[in-house]
Tab-separated table of C-alpha atoms in Angstrom:
chain	number	residue	atom	x	y	z
A	172	MET	CA	-7.967	-17.831	0.470
A	173	ALA	CA	-7.714	-15.952	-2.371
A	174	SER	CA	-7.509	-11.836	-3.108
A	175	THR	CA	-7.210	-9.632	-6.749
A	176	SER	CA	-7.104	-5.572	-6.972
A	177	VAL	CA	-7.238	-3.312	-9.709
A	178	SER	CA	-7.352	0.756	-9.566
A	179	ARG	CA	-7.406	2.723	-12.364
A	180	ILE	CA	-6.950	6.638	-12.273
A	181	ILE	CA	-10.354	8.823	-13.483
A	182	PRO	CA	-9.925	12.438	-14.466
A	183	ALA	CA	-12.895	13.465	-12.042
A	184	THR	CA	-13.221	14.764	-8.473
A	185	SER	CA	-13.213	12.107	-5.472
A	186	ALA	CA	-16.464	13.585	-5.092
A	187	SER	CA	-17.963	13.540	-8.346
A	188	VAL	CA	-16.977	9.756	-9.155
A	189	TRP	CA	-18.238	8.812	-5.394
A	190	ASP	CA	-21.656	10.665	-6.228
A	191	THR	CA	-21.663	7.911	-9.489
A	192	ILE	CA	-20.620	4.906	-7.679
A	193	GLY	CA	-21.157	5.484	-4.154
A	194	GLY	CA	-24.815	4.481	-3.611
A	195	PHE	CA	-25.395	0.931	-3.366
A	196	GLY	CA	-27.936	0.489	-6.099
A	197	SER	CA	-25.791	2.446	-8.636
A	198	LEU	CA	-24.450	-0.023	-10.925
A	199	PRO	CA	-26.655	0.232	-13.566
A	200	ASP	CA	-25.506	4.114	-14.013
A	201	TRP	CA	-21.911	3.264	-14.554
A	202	LEU	CA	-22.014	-0.551	-15.374
A	203	PRO	CA	-22.978	-1.799	-18.452
A	204	TYR	CA	-23.147	-5.397	-17.869
A	205	ILE	CA	-25.945	-4.636	-14.856
A	206	PRO	CA	-28.472	-3.244	-16.485
A	207	GLU	CA	-30.727	-3.641	-13.375
A	208	SER	CA	-30.862	-3.410	-9.940
A	209	THR	CA	-33.376	-3.612	-6.997
A	210	LEU	CA	-32.753	-2.566	-3.482
A	211	LEU	CA	-33.845	-4.755	-0.683
A	212	GLU	CA	-34.197	-4.744	2.888
A	213	GLY	CA	-34.166	-1.237	3.465
A	214	GLY	CA	-30.947	-0.982	0.689
A	215	ARG	CA	-28.837	-3.532	2.852
A	216	VAL	CA	-29.649	-5.962	-0.159
A	217	ARG	CA	-29.356	-5.743	-4.245
A	218	ARG	CA	-30.737	-8.311	-6.812
A	219	LEU	CA	-28.866	-7.918	-9.346
A	220	THR	CA	-29.523	-8.851	-13.180
A	221	ASP	CA	-26.345	-8.718	-15.346
A	222	ALA	CA	-26.652	-8.404	-19.174
A	223	ASP	CA	-27.465	-12.075	-19.789
A	224	GLY	CA	-29.930	-12.474	-17.014
A	225	SER	CA	-28.303	-13.927	-14.314
A	226	VAL	CA	-29.237	-13.032	-10.578
A	227	ILE	CA	-26.324	-11.886	-8.323
A	228	VAL	CA	-27.745	-10.831	-4.661
A	229	GLU	CA	-25.081	-8.653	-2.829
A	230	ARG	CA	-25.386	-7.807	0.921
A	231	LEU	CA	-24.081	-4.395	1.441
A	232	VAL	CA	-21.968	-5.380	5.384
A	233	ASP	CA	-19.854	-1.841	5.681
A	234	PHE	CA	-20.862	1.452	3.890
A	235	ASN	CA	-18.278	5.111	4.869
A	236	GLU	CA	-19.528	8.566	3.193
A	237	VAL	CA	-16.934	10.029	4.553
A	238	GLU	CA	-14.260	8.077	3.381
A	239	ARG	CA	-16.022	6.909	-0.159
A	240	HIS	CA	-16.248	3.206	0.204
A	241	TYR	CA	-18.534	0.712	0.907
A	242	SER	CA	-17.769	-3.821	0.993
A	243	TYR	CA	-20.306	-5.990	0.167
A	244	THR	CA	-21.181	-9.892	-0.018
A	245	ILE	CA	-22.340	-12.582	-2.158
A	246	LEU	CA	-25.152	-13.974	-1.341
A	247	GLN	CA	-26.084	-15.597	-4.426
A	248	ALA	CA	-24.062	-15.676	-7.889
A	249	PRO	CA	-23.136	-18.303	-10.575
A	250	PHE	CA	-19.520	-17.775	-9.640
A	251	PRO	CA	-17.275	-20.597	-8.495
A	252	VAL	CA	-16.692	-18.851	-5.137
A	253	VAL	CA	-17.168	-18.997	-1.370
A	254	GLY	CA	-17.152	-16.324	1.528
A	255	TYR	CA	-16.684	-13.235	-1.047
A	256	VAL	CA	-15.718	-10.150	0.093
A	257	SER	CA	-15.432	-6.908	-2.280
A	258	THR	CA	-14.986	-2.984	-1.610
A	259	LEU	CA	-14.669	-0.374	-3.880
A	260	ARG	CA	-13.072	2.575	-2.969
A	261	VAL	CA	-12.816	6.022	-4.555
A	262	HIS	CA	-9.145	7.729	-2.883
A	263	SER	CA	-8.390	11.312	-3.689
A	264	VAL	CA	-5.044	12.031	-5.289
A	265	ILE	CA	-2.580	14.681	-3.179
A	266	GLY	CA	-1.822	17.443	-4.941
A	267	ASP	CA	-4.285	17.247	-8.140
A	268	ASP	CA	-8.094	17.716	-6.911
A	269	GLY	CA	-9.069	17.191	-10.702
A	270	ILE	CA	-7.923	13.529	-10.869
A	271	CYS	CA	-8.903	10.149	-8.015
A	272	GLU	CA	-8.014	6.449	-7.941
A	273	VAL	CA	-10.964	4.041	-7.605
A	274	GLN	CA	-10.099	0.821	-5.931
A	275	TRP	CA	-12.143	-2.282	-6.311
A	276	SER	CA	-10.817	-5.483	-4.426
A	277	GLY	CA	-11.669	-8.842	-3.745
A	278	ARG	CA	-11.259	-11.813	-0.903
A	279	PHE	CA	-12.587	-14.798	-1.882
A	280	THR	CA	-12.324	-18.783	-1.575
A	281	PRO	CA	-12.379	-21.174	-4.875
A	282	GLU	CA	-14.590	-23.816	-4.872
A	283	GLY	CA	-15.060	-25.849	-8.364
A	284	ALA	CA	-12.135	-23.512	-9.929
A	285	THR	CA	-8.387	-23.219	-9.205
A	286	GLU	CA	-7.309	-20.321	-7.716
A	287	ASN	CA	-6.388	-18.706	-10.716
A	288	GLU	CA	-9.023	-18.697	-12.656
A	289	VAL	CA	-11.097	-17.032	-10.005
A	290	VAL	CA	-8.571	-14.064	-9.559
A	291	ASP	CA	-8.187	-13.728	-13.996
A	292	LEU	CA	-12.108	-14.185	-13.301
A	293	PHE	CA	-12.870	-10.795	-10.333
A	294	ALA	CA	-9.592	-9.093	-11.680
A	295	GLY	CA	-11.249	-8.843	-15.607
A	296	ILE	CA	-14.866	-8.042	-14.121
A	297	TYR	CA	-13.150	-5.276	-11.674
A	298	ARG	CA	-10.793	-4.205	-14.460
A	299	ASP	CA	-14.033	-4.212	-17.439
A	300	GLY	CA	-15.783	-2.323	-14.552
A	301	LEU	CA	-13.291	0.408	-13.793
A	302	ASP	CA	-12.719	1.029	-18.027
A	303	ALA	CA	-16.529	1.401	-18.562
A	304	LEU	CA	-16.392	3.831	-15.090
A	305	TYR	CA	-13.843	5.801	-17.101
A	306	GLN	CA	-15.740	5.928	-20.649
A	307	ALA	CA	-18.946	6.838	-18.296
A	308	LEU	CA	-17.328	10.133	-16.767
A	309	THR	CA	-15.106	11.479	-19.687
């Protein structure tokens, strides 16, 4: 199993960042390459459409409002992985209420690609996503 994680400091409170990203259907609010998200099964499944029209279906497997994180698995996607689990988390920065750290991480088993290729793919997705979040909030 492979994994990757990307973090970004955001000049905003952890509460305001969580208000932006904490909803399982909120990706289109801050992630330009996901213009559409439809919640299914009472909000436990999201059907995403990316900018190219590809469909990604993900299931929420853990959600913690107090600790500001959620985890999800991929049910359907054009990615060369199986067993994908990802977590999006907002951390407060001790001593500075005006900034926070956002971490996006995942673990997965490559299928049809090398471990390095898949790690690079998801590290790029997470990095670009957190850059987009930074731009959306500043």
